[in-house]
PDB file of C-alpha atoms in Angstrom:
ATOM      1  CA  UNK A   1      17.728  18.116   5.014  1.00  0.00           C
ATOM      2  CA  UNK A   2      15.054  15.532   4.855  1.00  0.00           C
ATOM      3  CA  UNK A   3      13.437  16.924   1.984  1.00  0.00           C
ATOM      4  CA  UNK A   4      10.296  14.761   0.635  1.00  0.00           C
ATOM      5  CA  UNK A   5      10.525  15.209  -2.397  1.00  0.00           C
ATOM      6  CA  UNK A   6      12.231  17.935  -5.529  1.00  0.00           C
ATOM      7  CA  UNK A   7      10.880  20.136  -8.637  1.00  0.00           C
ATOM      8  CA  UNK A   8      12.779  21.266 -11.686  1.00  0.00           C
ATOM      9  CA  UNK A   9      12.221  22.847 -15.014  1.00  0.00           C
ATOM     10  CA  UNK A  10      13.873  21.114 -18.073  1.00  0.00           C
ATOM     11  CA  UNK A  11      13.370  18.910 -20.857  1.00  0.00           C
ATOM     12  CA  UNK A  12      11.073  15.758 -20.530  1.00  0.00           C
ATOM     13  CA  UNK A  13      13.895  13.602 -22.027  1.00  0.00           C
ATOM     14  CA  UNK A  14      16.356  14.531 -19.451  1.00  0.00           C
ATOM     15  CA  UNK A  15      14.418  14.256 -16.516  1.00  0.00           C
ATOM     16  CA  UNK A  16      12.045  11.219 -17.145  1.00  0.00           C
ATOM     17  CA  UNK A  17      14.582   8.582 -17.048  1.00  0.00           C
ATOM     18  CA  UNK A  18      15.363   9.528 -13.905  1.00  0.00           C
ATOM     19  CA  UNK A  19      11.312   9.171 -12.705  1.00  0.00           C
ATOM     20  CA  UNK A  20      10.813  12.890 -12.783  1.00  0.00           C
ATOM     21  CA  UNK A  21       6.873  13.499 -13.295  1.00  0.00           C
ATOM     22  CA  UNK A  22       4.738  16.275 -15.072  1.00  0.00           C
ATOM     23  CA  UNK A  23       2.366  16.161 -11.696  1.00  0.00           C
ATOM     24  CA  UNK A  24      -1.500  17.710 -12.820  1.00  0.00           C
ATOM     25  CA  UNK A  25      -2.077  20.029 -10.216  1.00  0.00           C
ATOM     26  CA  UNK A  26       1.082  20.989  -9.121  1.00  0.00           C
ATOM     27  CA  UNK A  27       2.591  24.302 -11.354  1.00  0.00           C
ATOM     28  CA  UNK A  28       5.026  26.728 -11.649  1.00  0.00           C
ATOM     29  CA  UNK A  29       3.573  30.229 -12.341  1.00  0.00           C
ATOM     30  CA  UNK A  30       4.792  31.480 -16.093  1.00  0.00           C
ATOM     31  CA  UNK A  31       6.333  27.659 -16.579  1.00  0.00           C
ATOM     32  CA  UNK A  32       4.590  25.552 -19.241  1.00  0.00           C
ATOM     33  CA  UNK A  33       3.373  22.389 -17.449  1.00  0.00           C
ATOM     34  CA  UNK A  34       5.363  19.944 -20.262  1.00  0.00           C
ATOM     35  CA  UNK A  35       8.605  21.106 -18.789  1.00  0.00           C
ATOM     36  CA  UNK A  36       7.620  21.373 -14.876  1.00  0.00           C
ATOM     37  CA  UNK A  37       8.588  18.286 -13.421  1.00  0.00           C
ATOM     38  CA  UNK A  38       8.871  16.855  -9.356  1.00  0.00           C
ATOM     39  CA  UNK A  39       9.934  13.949  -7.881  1.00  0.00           C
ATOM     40  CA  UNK A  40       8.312  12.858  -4.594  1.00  0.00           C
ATOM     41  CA  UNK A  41      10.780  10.984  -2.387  1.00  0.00           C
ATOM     42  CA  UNK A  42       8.244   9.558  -0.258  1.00  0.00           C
ATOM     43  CA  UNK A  43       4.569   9.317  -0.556  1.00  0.00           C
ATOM     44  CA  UNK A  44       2.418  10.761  -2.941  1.00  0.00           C
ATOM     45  CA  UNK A  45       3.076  14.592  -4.587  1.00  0.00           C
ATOM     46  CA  UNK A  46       1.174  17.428  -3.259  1.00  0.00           C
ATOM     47  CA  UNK A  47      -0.858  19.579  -5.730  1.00  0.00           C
ATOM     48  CA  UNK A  48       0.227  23.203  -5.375  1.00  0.00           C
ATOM     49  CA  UNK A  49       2.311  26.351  -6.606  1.00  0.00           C
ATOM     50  CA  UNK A  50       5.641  26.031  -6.372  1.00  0.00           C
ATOM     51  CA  UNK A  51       8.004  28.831  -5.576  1.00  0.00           C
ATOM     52  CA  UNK A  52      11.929  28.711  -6.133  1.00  0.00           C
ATOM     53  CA  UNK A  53      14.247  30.204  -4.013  1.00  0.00           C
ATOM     54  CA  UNK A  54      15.080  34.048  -5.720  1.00  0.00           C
ATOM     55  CA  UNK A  55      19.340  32.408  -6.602  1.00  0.00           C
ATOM     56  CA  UNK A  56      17.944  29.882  -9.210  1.00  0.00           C
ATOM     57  CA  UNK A  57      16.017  32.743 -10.647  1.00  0.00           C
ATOM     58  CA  UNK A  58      13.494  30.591 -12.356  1.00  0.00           C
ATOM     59  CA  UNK A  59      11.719  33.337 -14.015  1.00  0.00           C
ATOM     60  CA  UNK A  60      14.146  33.845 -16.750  1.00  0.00           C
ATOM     61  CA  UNK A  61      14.347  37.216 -15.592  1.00  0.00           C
ATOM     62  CA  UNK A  62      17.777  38.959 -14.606  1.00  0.00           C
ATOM     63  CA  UNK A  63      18.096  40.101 -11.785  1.00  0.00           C
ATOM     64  CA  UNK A  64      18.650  43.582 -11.047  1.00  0.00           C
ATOM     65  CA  UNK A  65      22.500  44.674 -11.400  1.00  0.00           C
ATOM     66  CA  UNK A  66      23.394  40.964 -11.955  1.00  0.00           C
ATOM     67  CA  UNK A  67      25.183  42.291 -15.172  1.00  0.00           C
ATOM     68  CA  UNK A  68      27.188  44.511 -13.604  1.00  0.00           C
ATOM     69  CA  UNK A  69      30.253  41.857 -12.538  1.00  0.00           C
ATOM     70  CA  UNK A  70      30.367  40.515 -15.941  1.00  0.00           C
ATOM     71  CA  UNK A  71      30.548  43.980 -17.816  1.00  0.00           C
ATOM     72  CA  UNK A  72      33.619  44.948 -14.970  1.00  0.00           C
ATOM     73  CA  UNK A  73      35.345  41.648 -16.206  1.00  0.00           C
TER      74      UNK A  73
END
């Protein structure tokens, strides 16, 4: 896909053995910068917002109807 690098929210001890950064400069809106993280892959990491894509849902908010499956279950 040659991606150049990856982001992730989580917990610094998870993420920082694997060389996962908290990178000044580059946020997530509503995401507290000690559990932001990115990974460049090659070369140096870009300062900027980042967005996810709307399926990982990264601002903790439900989506609308996504409750309905589980309450048919």
């Amino acid at each position: 896909m040659k991606a150049q690098g990856c982001c992730l929210v989580g917990h610094p001890d998870d993420y920082q053995q694997f060389g996962f950064k908290n990178v000044s400069g580059l946020v997530h809106e509503g995401v507290p910068p000690e559990v932001f993280f990115a990974l460049s892959f090659d070369g140096p990491t870009p300062p900027g917002t980042v967005a996810f894509h709307k399926g990982f849902k990264a601002d903790g908010q439900p989506e609308e109807g996504a409750g309905d499956a589980l309450e048919r279950a």
